[in-house]
Short mmCIF file of C-alpha atoms in Angstrom, two decimals:
data_model
loop_
_atom_site.label_atom_id
_atom_site.label_comp_id
_atom_site.label_asym_id
_atom_site.label_seq_id
_atom_site.Cartn_x
_atom_site.Cartn_y
_atom_site.Cartn_z
CA ASN A 105 23.74 52.24 -0.53
CA ALA A 106 20.08 53.13 0.09
CA GLY A 107 18.98 53.04 -3.57
CA VAL A 108 15.92 55.24 -4.11
CA THR A 109 14.41 56.94 -1.07
CA GLN A 110 11.12 58.83 -0.87
CA THR A 111 9.63 61.11 1.75
CA PRO A 112 7.11 61.23 3.23
CA LYS A 113 5.81 57.66 3.39
CA PHE A 114 2.23 58.77 3.97
CA GLN A 115 0.42 62.11 3.79
CA VAL A 116 -3.14 63.36 4.21
CA LEU A 117 -4.05 66.65 2.54
CA LYS A 118 -7.17 68.73 2.30
CA THR A 119 -8.41 69.82 -1.11
CA GLY A 120 -6.50 72.89 -2.25
CA GLN A 121 -3.45 72.33 -0.08
CA SER A 122 -0.02 72.04 -1.64
CA MET A 123 2.84 69.69 -0.93
CA THR A 124 6.12 68.43 -2.35
CA LEU A 125 7.12 64.79 -2.56
CA GLN A 126 10.84 64.26 -2.27
CA CYS A 127 12.93 61.62 -4.03
CA ALA A 128 16.66 60.94 -3.92
CA GLN A 129 18.89 58.24 -5.41
CA ASP A 130 22.47 57.35 -4.59
CA MET A 131 23.25 55.20 -7.65
CA ASN A 132 24.59 58.06 -9.81
CA HIS A 133 21.76 57.51 -12.29
CA ASN A 134 21.03 60.05 -15.01
CA SER A 135 17.32 59.34 -15.46
CA MET A 136 14.61 59.77 -12.86
CA TYR A 137 10.83 59.27 -13.05
CA TRP A 138 7.63 59.94 -11.13
CA TYR A 139 4.71 57.53 -11.43
CA ARG A 140 1.31 57.24 -9.83
CA GLN A 141 -0.28 53.87 -9.14
CA ASP A 142 -4.05 53.48 -8.98
CA PRO A 143 -6.07 50.26 -8.67
CA GLY A 144 -6.66 48.66 -12.08
CA MET A 145 -4.55 51.30 -13.84
CA GLY A 146 -1.03 50.04 -13.34
CA LEU A 147 1.68 52.67 -13.10
CA ARG A 148 1.31 55.85 -15.12
CA LEU A 149 4.21 58.17 -15.82
CA ILE A 150 3.70 61.71 -14.54
CA TYR A 151 7.05 63.33 -15.42
CA TYR A 152 10.55 62.15 -16.16
CA SER A 153 14.02 63.66 -16.23
CA ALA A 154 16.50 62.17 -18.68
CA SER A 155 19.40 64.08 -17.17
CA GLU A 156 20.18 66.80 -14.65
CA GLY A 157 18.56 70.05 -15.74
CA THR A 158 15.94 68.50 -18.03
CA THR A 159 12.37 67.42 -17.37
CA ASP A 160 9.55 66.32 -19.63
CA LYS A 161 5.90 65.37 -19.37
CA GLY A 162 4.67 61.81 -19.19
CA GLU A 163 1.15 60.42 -19.63
CA VAL A 164 -0.61 62.26 -16.77
CA PRO A 165 1.22 65.55 -15.98
CA ASN A 166 -1.79 67.80 -15.28
CA GLY A 167 -1.86 69.16 -11.74
CA TYR A 168 1.81 68.39 -11.07
CA ASN A 169 5.17 70.12 -11.38
CA VAL A 170 8.65 68.71 -10.97
CA SER A 171 12.15 69.92 -10.20
CA ARG A 172 15.38 68.09 -10.92
CA LEU A 173 17.33 69.80 -8.16
CA ASN A 174 20.60 68.01 -8.95
CA LYS A 175 21.63 64.59 -10.21
CA ARG A 176 20.47 62.91 -7.00
CA GLU A 177 17.15 64.59 -6.32
CA PHE A 178 13.87 64.84 -8.22
CA SER A 179 10.83 66.36 -6.48
CA LEU A 180 7.15 66.32 -7.38
CA ARG A 181 4.89 69.21 -6.38
CA LEU A 182 1.13 69.36 -6.11
CA GLU A 183 0.19 73.05 -6.13
CA SER A 184 -3.50 72.61 -5.31
CA ALA A 185 -4.35 69.06 -4.35
CA ALA A 186 -7.57 67.45 -5.59
CA PRO A 187 -9.27 64.21 -4.46
CA SER A 188 -8.44 62.75 -7.89
CA GLN A 189 -4.77 62.93 -6.90
CA THR A 190 -5.30 60.39 -4.12
CA SER A 191 -2.86 57.68 -5.14
CA VAL A 192 0.41 55.94 -4.39
CA TYR A 193 3.35 57.81 -5.89
CA PHE A 194 6.55 56.07 -6.89
CA CYS A 195 9.85 57.59 -7.83
CA ALA A 196 12.29 55.58 -9.94
CA SER A 197 15.76 56.01 -11.42
CA SER A 198 17.81 54.32 -14.13
CA GLY A 199 21.39 54.66 -15.29
CA ARG A 200 23.37 54.47 -18.52
CA GLY A 201 25.21 51.50 -19.92
CA THR A 202 24.05 47.95 -19.46
CA GLY A 203 21.82 49.04 -16.61
CA GLN A 204 20.11 51.77 -18.57
CA GLU A 205 16.94 49.80 -18.97
CA THR A 206 16.44 48.80 -15.34
CA GLN A 207 14.32 51.17 -13.33
CA TYR A 208 14.86 51.05 -9.59
CA PHE A 209 11.79 52.09 -7.63
CA GLY A 210 11.47 53.73 -4.25
CA PRO A 211 9.09 52.45 -1.55
CA GLY A 212 6.31 54.88 -2.50
CA THR A 213 4.36 57.71 -0.92
CA ARG A 214 0.71 57.11 -0.09
CA LEU A 215 -1.28 60.32 -0.54
CA LEU A 216 -4.87 60.83 0.55
CA VAL A 217 -6.62 64.04 -0.50
CA LEU A 218 -9.84 64.75 1.37
CA GLN B 251 -5.93 54.66 -24.21
CA GLN B 252 -3.71 52.14 -22.53
CA GLN B 253 -0.58 51.44 -24.55
CA VAL B 254 -0.03 48.01 -23.01
CA LYS B 255 -2.96 45.71 -22.23
CA GLN B 256 -2.49 43.02 -19.60
CA SER B 257 -4.57 39.99 -18.64
CA PRO B 258 -5.81 38.42 -16.49
CA GLN B 259 -6.47 40.92 -13.71
CA SER B 260 -6.09 38.18 -11.11
CA LEU B 261 -4.85 34.61 -11.12
CA ILE B 262 -5.02 31.75 -8.64
CA VAL B 263 -2.61 28.86 -9.14
CA GLN B 264 -1.82 25.81 -7.04
CA LYS B 265 1.71 25.35 -5.74
CA GLY B 266 3.79 23.65 -8.41
CA GLY B 267 1.57 24.84 -11.24
CA ILE B 268 2.35 27.17 -14.14
CA SER B 269 1.28 30.81 -13.98
CA ILE B 270 0.79 32.59 -17.30
CA ILE B 271 0.25 36.33 -17.70
CA ASN B 272 -0.30 37.93 -21.09
CA CYS B 273 0.35 41.38 -22.52
CA ALA B 274 -0.32 43.03 -25.86
CA TYR B 275 0.82 46.30 -27.40
CA GLU B 276 0.19 48.33 -30.54
CA ASN B 277 3.17 50.65 -30.86
CA THR B 278 5.74 48.96 -33.12
CA ALA B 279 8.38 51.44 -31.92
CA PHE B 280 8.53 49.65 -28.58
CA ASP B 281 11.91 48.00 -28.28
CA TYR B 282 12.16 46.76 -24.71
CA PHE B 283 9.68 44.71 -22.68
CA PRO B 284 10.32 44.28 -18.95
CA TRP B 285 8.28 42.50 -16.31
CA TYR B 286 8.11 43.87 -12.78
CA GLN B 287 7.13 42.12 -9.54
CA GLN B 288 5.56 44.06 -6.70
CA PHE B 289 4.89 42.86 -3.16
CA PRO B 290 2.33 44.67 -0.96
CA GLY B 291 3.65 47.93 0.42
CA LYS B 292 6.77 47.86 -1.75
CA GLY B 293 7.88 49.42 -5.00
CA PRO B 294 8.03 47.29 -8.17
CA ALA B 295 11.28 45.45 -8.89
CA LEU B 296 12.56 44.27 -12.27
CA LEU B 297 12.03 40.53 -12.71
CA ILE B 298 13.05 39.79 -16.29
CA ALA B 299 13.13 41.66 -19.61
CA ILE B 300 13.31 40.91 -23.33
CA ARG B 301 14.04 42.71 -26.58
CA PRO B 302 12.18 41.90 -29.81
CA ASP B 303 15.17 40.25 -31.50
CA VAL B 304 14.60 37.05 -29.49
CA SER B 305 11.43 35.00 -29.07
CA GLU B 306 12.12 33.67 -25.59
CA LYS B 307 14.18 34.48 -22.54
CA LYS B 308 14.48 32.28 -19.47
CA GLU B 309 15.82 33.10 -16.04
CA GLY B 310 15.34 30.33 -13.51
CA ARG B 311 11.62 29.57 -13.20
CA PHE B 312 10.62 32.72 -15.12
CA THR B 313 10.30 32.77 -18.90
CA ILE B 314 9.21 35.52 -21.28
CA SER B 315 7.74 34.44 -24.61
CA PHE B 316 7.64 37.13 -27.29
CA ASN B 317 5.62 37.12 -30.51
CA LYS B 318 6.65 40.14 -32.58
CA SER B 319 4.16 39.59 -35.40
CA ALA B 320 1.24 39.34 -32.98
CA LYS B 321 2.59 42.15 -30.80
CA GLN B 322 2.15 40.01 -27.73
CA PHE B 323 4.39 38.82 -24.93
CA SER B 324 3.79 36.68 -21.89
CA LEU B 325 5.34 35.72 -18.58
CA HIS B 326 5.43 32.07 -17.55
CA ILE B 327 6.23 31.13 -13.97
CA MET B 328 7.07 27.44 -13.75
CA ASP B 329 6.68 25.46 -10.52
CA SER B 330 4.86 28.41 -8.93
CA GLN B 331 5.51 28.88 -5.22
CA PRO B 332 3.54 30.71 -2.48
CA GLY B 333 6.44 33.18 -2.32
CA ASP B 334 5.64 34.18 -5.92
CA SER B 335 2.32 35.63 -4.73
CA ALA B 336 2.57 39.26 -5.79
CA THR B 337 1.34 41.69 -8.42
CA TYR B 338 3.07 41.46 -11.80
CA PHE B 339 3.29 44.28 -14.32
CA CYS B 340 4.38 44.10 -17.91
CA ALA B 341 5.79 47.24 -19.50
CA ALA B 342 7.15 48.55 -22.79
CA SER B 343 9.54 51.27 -23.83
CA THR B 344 11.18 52.62 -26.94
CA ASN B 345 14.96 52.36 -27.17
CA ASN B 346 15.59 55.74 -25.53
CA PHE B 347 13.99 54.45 -22.29
CA ASN B 348 12.53 57.88 -21.56
CA LYS B 349 8.98 56.63 -21.22
CA PHE B 350 7.81 53.31 -19.89
CA TYR B 351 4.21 52.23 -20.39
CA PHE B 352 2.88 49.73 -17.86
CA GLY B 353 0.07 47.21 -18.05
CA SER B 354 -2.70 47.31 -15.46
CA GLY B 355 -1.20 44.50 -13.37
CA THR B 356 -2.02 40.89 -12.47
CA LYS B 357 -2.46 39.85 -8.86
CA LEU B 358 -1.11 36.32 -8.53
CA ASN B 359 -2.07 34.10 -5.60
CA VAL B 360 -0.25 30.78 -5.35
CA LYS B 361 -2.08 28.44 -2.99
CA PRO B 362 -0.02 25.98 -0.92
#
């Protein structure tokens, strides 16, 4: 049981390049989330998916797109990277029932945009 | 505009002391208030959480105090240990748990 996994762990991009951050969970959770973490800003929600086939915007969606490929996988795409997108990106998931409220986070992807 | 305001930004406590971190919110629709602990290079992990129908929740050395009328809640770490040194985030969500709003974080350093 790996929990939430993210790839890659670290990436350097040049301005204007595109990339996709991958996230997968093996806990059979319905909900999945993408956050970015910046110093002094805490975690800010980029997009979330309440169930397979649905996605919705969070606080800071501009410059990002997401795909809920299936129940396990939720990817985040940067179409044209900008230096302002330099950040640590975390994927999280949560399930229904008594565990609905607990978000389980992945180890993060550190992205540097030059 | 940050939905959840957290203070202090950093905190130094001696081993055995009490660490106190405070958070405040404005949105009265928030129904769930978790605290997360994050060690360097790792993702956050749920520490303890509370709902507004109780004023206090305790789990081991960690206690959440909740003041609904003041729209404030705080984390108390009793008998703080060097292993508690981490960054702590408060958060808030409505009862559909679709969106979580996090505070800016408190970096706690417990000195031996």
